[in-house]
């Protein structure tokens, strides 16, 4: 199995690259943001709860997020591996993911971090907000809040896996194809 974490600030291109990696490596793409938006669309209890955090640019509480992620993995056991996109976003989420995978005799193969500077991110997200219909993309205050949360709470997840020798940093500026080639190069080096 190959279990990748696609990591990086909001708007760094994780979703775009994940879609391409899924095709090439036959992995299941699990985006916690997409899962929350699906729940919101169906007006479920989980969705209503998640929405109140997401619209403010805050993280949804760990226990809610971890449970939802585990359910998605459990529901899809027959795959070659997973691409986790937008998860883990806190150290407790990383620890929970490790424990969960270990209970299945698996582990995180690598964390691939897309490096993009703050100004570029704000520009990309405001642009995406024009068409995505996402409330959290159309307000610059909320975007800046998400970047702050990333720097303060999420970026430590990079160090967490770096200490295990599993973190890879990729230049996230360039064309979609250029960035995709860089990611593939780094996956090929893993020898899995
Ligand atoms: P982006 O990476 O562009 O911020 P996502 O779709 O990954 O977009 O996430 C949107 C929002 O969903 C986040 O700002 C957060 O509120 C919530 N969210 C997604 N994943 C997580 C997570 N792992 N833990 C807590 N909240 C999450």
mmCIF file of C-alpha atoms and ligand atoms in Angstrom:
data_model
loop_
_atom_site.group_PDB
_atom_site.id
_atom_site.type_symbol
_atom_site.label_atom_id
_atom_site.label_comp_id
_atom_site.label_asym_id
_atom_site.label_seq_id
_atom_site.Cartn_x
_atom_site.Cartn_y
_atom_site.Cartn_z
ATOM 1 C CA UNK A 1 0.000 0.000 0.000
ATOM 2 C CA UNK A 2 1.065 3.558 -0.599
ATOM 3 C CA UNK A 3 -0.386 6.164 1.737
ATOM 4 C CA UNK A 4 0.443 9.745 0.862
ATOM 5 C CA UNK A 5 -0.348 12.923 2.710
ATOM 6 C CA UNK A 6 -0.637 15.865 0.348
ATOM 7 C CA UNK A 7 0.235 18.819 2.501
ATOM 8 C CA UNK A 8 0.369 22.591 2.195
ATOM 9 C CA UNK A 9 -1.502 25.789 2.945
ATOM 10 C CA UNK A 10 -5.018 26.419 1.655
ATOM 11 C CA UNK A 11 -4.890 27.136 -2.052
ATOM 12 C CA UNK A 12 -1.531 25.426 -2.535
ATOM 13 C CA UNK A 13 -2.988 23.094 -5.166
ATOM 14 C CA UNK A 14 -3.497 19.922 -3.142
ATOM 15 C CA UNK A 15 -6.857 19.079 -4.667
ATOM 16 C CA UNK A 16 -5.654 19.671 -8.236
ATOM 17 C CA UNK A 17 -2.558 17.523 -7.792
ATOM 18 C CA UNK A 18 -4.427 14.822 -5.862
ATOM 19 C CA UNK A 19 -6.807 14.347 -8.805
ATOM 20 C CA UNK A 20 -3.836 13.729 -11.123
ATOM 21 C CA UNK A 21 -2.060 11.409 -8.676
ATOM 22 C CA UNK A 22 -5.216 9.319 -8.269
ATOM 23 C CA UNK A 23 -5.210 8.599 -12.014
ATOM 24 C CA UNK A 24 -1.542 7.732 -12.158
ATOM 25 C CA UNK A 25 -1.143 5.629 -9.008
ATOM 26 C CA UNK A 26 -4.691 4.281 -8.594
ATOM 27 C CA UNK A 27 -5.146 5.619 -5.110
ATOM 28 C CA UNK A 28 -8.296 6.737 -3.319
ATOM 29 C CA UNK A 29 -8.394 10.500 -2.802
ATOM 30 C CA UNK A 30 -9.755 11.453 0.603
ATOM 31 C CA UNK A 31 -10.247 15.195 1.093
ATOM 32 C CA UNK A 32 -11.685 16.091 4.481
ATOM 33 C CA UNK A 33 -12.767 19.490 3.069
ATOM 34 C CA UNK A 34 -14.739 17.713 0.300
ATOM 35 C CA UNK A 35 -16.240 15.290 2.821
ATOM 36 C CA UNK A 36 -17.403 18.204 4.975
ATOM 37 C CA UNK A 37 -18.848 20.009 1.942
ATOM 38 C CA UNK A 38 -20.741 16.848 0.997
ATOM 39 C CA UNK A 39 -22.231 16.694 4.500
ATOM 40 C CA UNK A 40 -23.107 20.397 4.326
ATOM 41 C CA UNK A 41 -24.797 19.845 0.960
ATOM 42 C CA UNK A 42 -26.944 17.135 2.500
ATOM 43 C CA UNK A 43 -27.659 19.254 5.550
ATOM 44 C CA UNK A 44 -26.624 16.473 7.932
ATOM 45 C CA UNK A 45 -25.934 17.038 11.619
ATOM 46 C CA UNK A 46 -22.203 16.705 10.906
ATOM 47 C CA UNK A 47 -22.491 19.204 8.048
ATOM 48 C CA UNK A 48 -24.292 21.803 10.138
ATOM 49 C CA UNK A 49 -21.627 21.502 12.812
ATOM 50 C CA UNK A 50 -18.708 21.671 10.342
ATOM 51 C CA UNK A 51 -20.142 24.667 8.523
ATOM 52 C CA UNK A 52 -20.067 26.868 11.609
ATOM 53 C CA UNK A 53 -16.284 26.414 11.818
ATOM 54 C CA UNK A 54 -15.470 26.406 8.108
ATOM 55 C CA UNK A 55 -17.215 29.701 7.354
ATOM 56 C CA UNK A 56 -15.051 31.394 9.975
ATOM 57 C CA UNK A 57 -11.842 29.835 8.650
ATOM 58 C CA UNK A 58 -11.423 27.727 11.785
ATOM 59 C CA UNK A 59 -10.663 24.025 12.028
ATOM 60 C CA UNK A 60 -13.474 21.582 12.682
ATOM 61 C CA UNK A 61 -12.790 19.851 16.051
ATOM 62 C CA UNK A 62 -10.451 16.862 15.894
ATOM 63 C CA UNK A 63 -12.872 14.241 17.218
ATOM 64 C CA UNK A 64 -15.409 15.042 14.485
ATOM 65 C CA UNK A 65 -12.782 15.105 11.734
ATOM 66 C CA UNK A 66 -10.900 11.979 12.798
ATOM 67 C CA UNK A 67 -14.098 9.922 13.080
ATOM 68 C CA UNK A 68 -15.251 11.004 9.634
ATOM 69 C CA UNK A 69 -11.863 10.197 8.078
ATOM 70 C CA UNK A 70 -11.767 6.740 9.628
ATOM 71 C CA UNK A 71 -15.273 5.975 8.369
ATOM 72 C CA UNK A 72 -14.224 6.874 4.831
ATOM 73 C CA UNK A 73 -11.153 4.615 4.980
ATOM 74 C CA UNK A 74 -13.160 1.740 6.508
ATOM 75 C CA UNK A 75 -15.746 2.060 3.747
ATOM 76 C CA UNK A 76 -13.047 1.665 1.038
ATOM 77 C CA UNK A 77 -10.691 -1.156 2.020
ATOM 78 C CA UNK A 78 -9.987 -2.548 -1.443
ATOM 79 C CA UNK A 79 -7.676 0.104 -2.830
ATOM 80 C CA UNK A 80 -3.939 0.343 -3.500
ATOM 81 C CA UNK A 81 -3.630 3.132 -0.960
ATOM 82 C CA UNK A 82 -4.873 6.565 -0.020
ATOM 83 C CA UNK A 83 -4.069 10.179 -0.716
ATOM 84 C CA UNK A 84 -4.973 12.214 2.314
ATOM 85 C CA UNK A 85 -5.686 15.808 1.291
ATOM 86 C CA UNK A 86 -6.329 18.346 4.035
ATOM 87 C CA UNK A 87 -5.733 15.738 6.722
ATOM 88 C CA UNK A 88 -3.964 15.610 9.162
ATOM 89 C CA UNK A 89 -4.165 19.316 10.008
ATOM 90 C CA UNK A 90 -3.185 19.086 13.686
ATOM 91 C CA UNK A 91 -0.664 16.991 15.594
ATOM 92 C CA UNK A 92 -3.402 14.982 17.372
ATOM 93 C CA UNK A 93 -4.871 14.191 13.925
ATOM 94 C CA UNK A 94 -1.432 12.964 12.791
ATOM 95 C CA UNK A 95 -1.089 10.763 15.869
ATOM 96 C CA UNK A 96 -4.602 9.418 15.356
ATOM 97 C CA UNK A 97 -3.868 8.654 11.699
ATOM 98 C CA UNK A 98 -0.670 6.801 12.601
ATOM 99 C CA UNK A 99 -2.436 4.720 15.258
ATOM 100 C CA UNK A 100 -5.325 3.995 12.915
ATOM 101 C CA UNK A 101 -3.077 2.885 10.032
ATOM 102 C CA UNK A 102 -0.909 0.856 12.395
ATOM 103 C CA UNK A 103 -4.000 -1.035 13.567
ATOM 104 C CA UNK A 104 -4.379 -2.093 9.930
ATOM 105 C CA UNK A 105 -0.708 -3.053 9.557
ATOM 106 C CA UNK A 106 -0.064 0.045 7.460
ATOM 107 C CA UNK A 107 1.686 3.376 7.749
ATOM 108 C CA UNK A 108 2.063 6.774 6.143
ATOM 109 C CA UNK A 109 4.483 6.380 3.241
ATOM 110 C CA UNK A 110 5.336 10.053 2.827
ATOM 111 C CA UNK A 111 4.104 13.575 3.377
ATOM 112 C CA UNK A 112 4.474 15.767 0.319
ATOM 113 C CA UNK A 113 4.336 19.473 1.111
ATOM 114 C CA UNK A 114 3.575 22.065 -1.541
ATOM 115 C CA UNK A 115 5.450 25.272 -0.867
ATOM 116 C CA UNK A 116 3.601 28.439 -1.931
ATOM 117 C CA UNK A 117 3.973 31.925 -0.437
ATOM 118 C CA UNK A 118 1.131 33.777 1.311
ATOM 119 C CA UNK A 119 0.534 36.480 -1.327
ATOM 120 C CA UNK A 120 0.175 33.898 -4.077
ATOM 121 C CA UNK A 121 -2.252 31.901 -1.918
ATOM 122 C CA UNK A 122 -4.514 34.881 -1.204
ATOM 123 C CA UNK A 123 -4.546 35.699 -4.919
ATOM 124 C CA UNK A 124 -5.414 32.111 -5.914
ATOM 125 C CA UNK A 125 -8.153 31.727 -3.307
ATOM 126 C CA UNK A 126 -9.866 35.022 -4.152
ATOM 127 C CA UNK A 127 -9.792 33.941 -7.798
ATOM 128 C CA UNK A 128 -11.217 30.511 -6.923
ATOM 129 C CA UNK A 129 -13.899 32.222 -4.794
ATOM 130 C CA UNK A 130 -15.331 33.872 -7.906
ATOM 131 C CA UNK A 131 -16.495 30.519 -9.242
ATOM 132 C CA UNK A 132 -16.274 27.915 -6.451
ATOM 133 C CA UNK A 133 -19.279 29.156 -4.528
ATOM 134 C CA UNK A 134 -17.236 28.539 -1.376
ATOM 135 C CA UNK A 135 -18.042 31.070 1.331
ATOM 136 C CA UNK A 136 -14.572 30.634 2.830
ATOM 137 C CA UNK A 137 -12.901 31.673 -0.451
ATOM 138 C CA UNK A 138 -14.732 34.927 -1.090
ATOM 139 C CA UNK A 139 -13.727 36.847 2.019
ATOM 140 C CA UNK A 140 -10.118 38.009 2.405
ATOM 141 C CA UNK A 141 -10.417 38.105 6.225
ATOM 142 C CA UNK A 142 -11.442 34.420 6.285
ATOM 143 C CA UNK A 143 -8.635 33.535 3.873
ATOM 144 C CA UNK A 144 -6.051 35.282 6.067
ATOM 145 C CA UNK A 145 -7.489 33.489 9.110
ATOM 146 C CA UNK A 146 -7.063 30.112 7.358
ATOM 147 C CA UNK A 147 -3.442 30.962 6.559
ATOM 148 C CA UNK A 148 -2.883 31.913 10.211
ATOM 149 C CA UNK A 149 -4.409 28.636 11.391
ATOM 150 C CA UNK A 150 -2.171 26.801 8.925
ATOM 151 C CA UNK A 151 0.976 28.530 10.212
ATOM 152 C CA UNK A 152 0.071 28.197 13.891
ATOM 153 C CA UNK A 153 -1.556 24.765 14.102
ATOM 154 C CA UNK A 154 -1.074 22.793 10.911
ATOM 155 C CA UNK A 155 2.529 23.439 9.858
ATOM 156 C CA UNK A 156 3.808 21.359 12.829
ATOM 157 C CA UNK A 157 2.485 18.262 11.060
ATOM 158 C CA UNK A 158 5.327 18.728 8.550
ATOM 159 C CA UNK A 159 7.878 18.525 11.384
ATOM 160 C CA UNK A 160 6.072 15.577 12.938
ATOM 161 C CA UNK A 161 6.652 13.470 9.803
ATOM 162 C CA UNK A 162 10.028 15.093 9.070
ATOM 163 C CA UNK A 163 11.310 13.635 12.347
ATOM 164 C CA UNK A 164 10.346 10.223 10.977
ATOM 165 C CA UNK A 165 12.219 11.012 7.736
ATOM 166 C CA UNK A 166 8.959 11.083 5.774
ATOM 167 C CA UNK A 167 8.483 14.744 4.787
ATOM 168 C CA UNK A 168 9.286 16.031 1.304
ATOM 169 C CA UNK A 169 9.065 19.676 0.288
ATOM 170 C CA UNK A 170 8.080 20.551 -3.292
ATOM 171 C CA UNK A 171 8.134 23.961 -4.968
ATOM 172 C CA UNK A 172 4.424 24.695 -5.449
ATOM 173 C CA UNK A 173 4.787 27.521 -7.962
ATOM 174 C CA UNK A 174 4.783 26.793 -11.674
ATOM 175 C CA UNK A 175 2.345 25.167 -14.065
ATOM 176 C CA UNK A 176 0.125 22.307 -12.893
ATOM 177 C CA UNK A 177 2.170 19.906 -15.051
ATOM 178 C CA UNK A 178 5.515 21.142 -13.709
ATOM 179 C CA UNK A 179 4.396 20.676 -10.126
ATOM 180 C CA UNK A 180 2.902 17.280 -10.938
ATOM 181 C CA UNK A 181 6.255 16.105 -12.398
ATOM 182 C CA UNK A 182 8.069 17.257 -9.276
ATOM 183 C CA UNK A 183 5.655 15.300 -7.083
ATOM 184 C CA UNK A 184 5.936 12.167 -9.241
ATOM 185 C CA UNK A 185 9.724 12.382 -9.138
ATOM 186 C CA UNK A 186 9.611 12.486 -5.392
ATOM 187 C CA UNK A 187 7.193 9.506 -5.260
ATOM 188 C CA UNK A 188 9.384 7.448 -7.624
ATOM 189 C CA UNK A 189 12.293 7.994 -5.230
ATOM 190 C CA UNK A 190 10.292 6.346 -2.442
ATOM 191 C CA UNK A 191 10.653 2.969 -4.144
ATOM 192 C CA UNK A 192 7.220 1.682 -3.204
HETATM 193 P P1 LIG B 1 -8.377 24.558 1.829
HETATM 194 O O1 LIG B 1 -7.217 23.622 1.912
HETATM 195 O O2 LIG B 1 -8.427 25.357 0.574
HETATM 196 O O3 LIG B 1 -8.543 25.425 3.074
HETATM 197 P P2 LIG B 1 -10.229 22.389 2.404
HETATM 198 O O4 LIG B 1 -11.344 22.008 1.526
HETATM 199 O O5 LIG B 1 -9.128 21.424 2.609
HETATM 200 O O6 LIG B 1 -9.708 23.746 1.757
HETATM 201 O O7 LIG B 1 -10.781 22.809 3.842
HETATM 202 C C1 LIG B 1 -11.829 23.722 4.022
HETATM 203 C C2 LIG B 1 -12.166 23.847 5.509
HETATM 204 O O8 LIG B 1 -12.649 22.586 6.007
HETATM 205 C C3 LIG B 1 -11.020 24.204 6.452
HETATM 206 O O9 LIG B 1 -10.758 25.601 6.520
HETATM 207 C C4 LIG B 1 -11.544 23.627 7.787
HETATM 208 O O10 LIG B 1 -12.509 24.482 8.367
HETATM 209 C C5 LIG B 1 -12.254 22.361 7.363
HETATM 210 N N1 LIG B 1 -11.331 21.197 7.405
HETATM 211 C C6 LIG B 1 -10.897 20.461 6.346
HETATM 212 N N2 LIG B 1 -10.061 19.485 6.746
HETATM 213 C C7 LIG B 1 -9.956 19.600 8.101
HETATM 214 C C8 LIG B 1 -9.231 18.907 9.111
HETATM 215 N N3 LIG B 1 -8.421 17.883 8.798
HETATM 216 N N4 LIG B 1 -9.369 19.299 10.390
HETATM 217 C C9 LIG B 1 -10.185 20.308 10.724
HETATM 218 N N5 LIG B 1 -10.883 21.024 9.839
HETATM 219 C C10 LIG B 1 -10.782 20.680 8.531
#
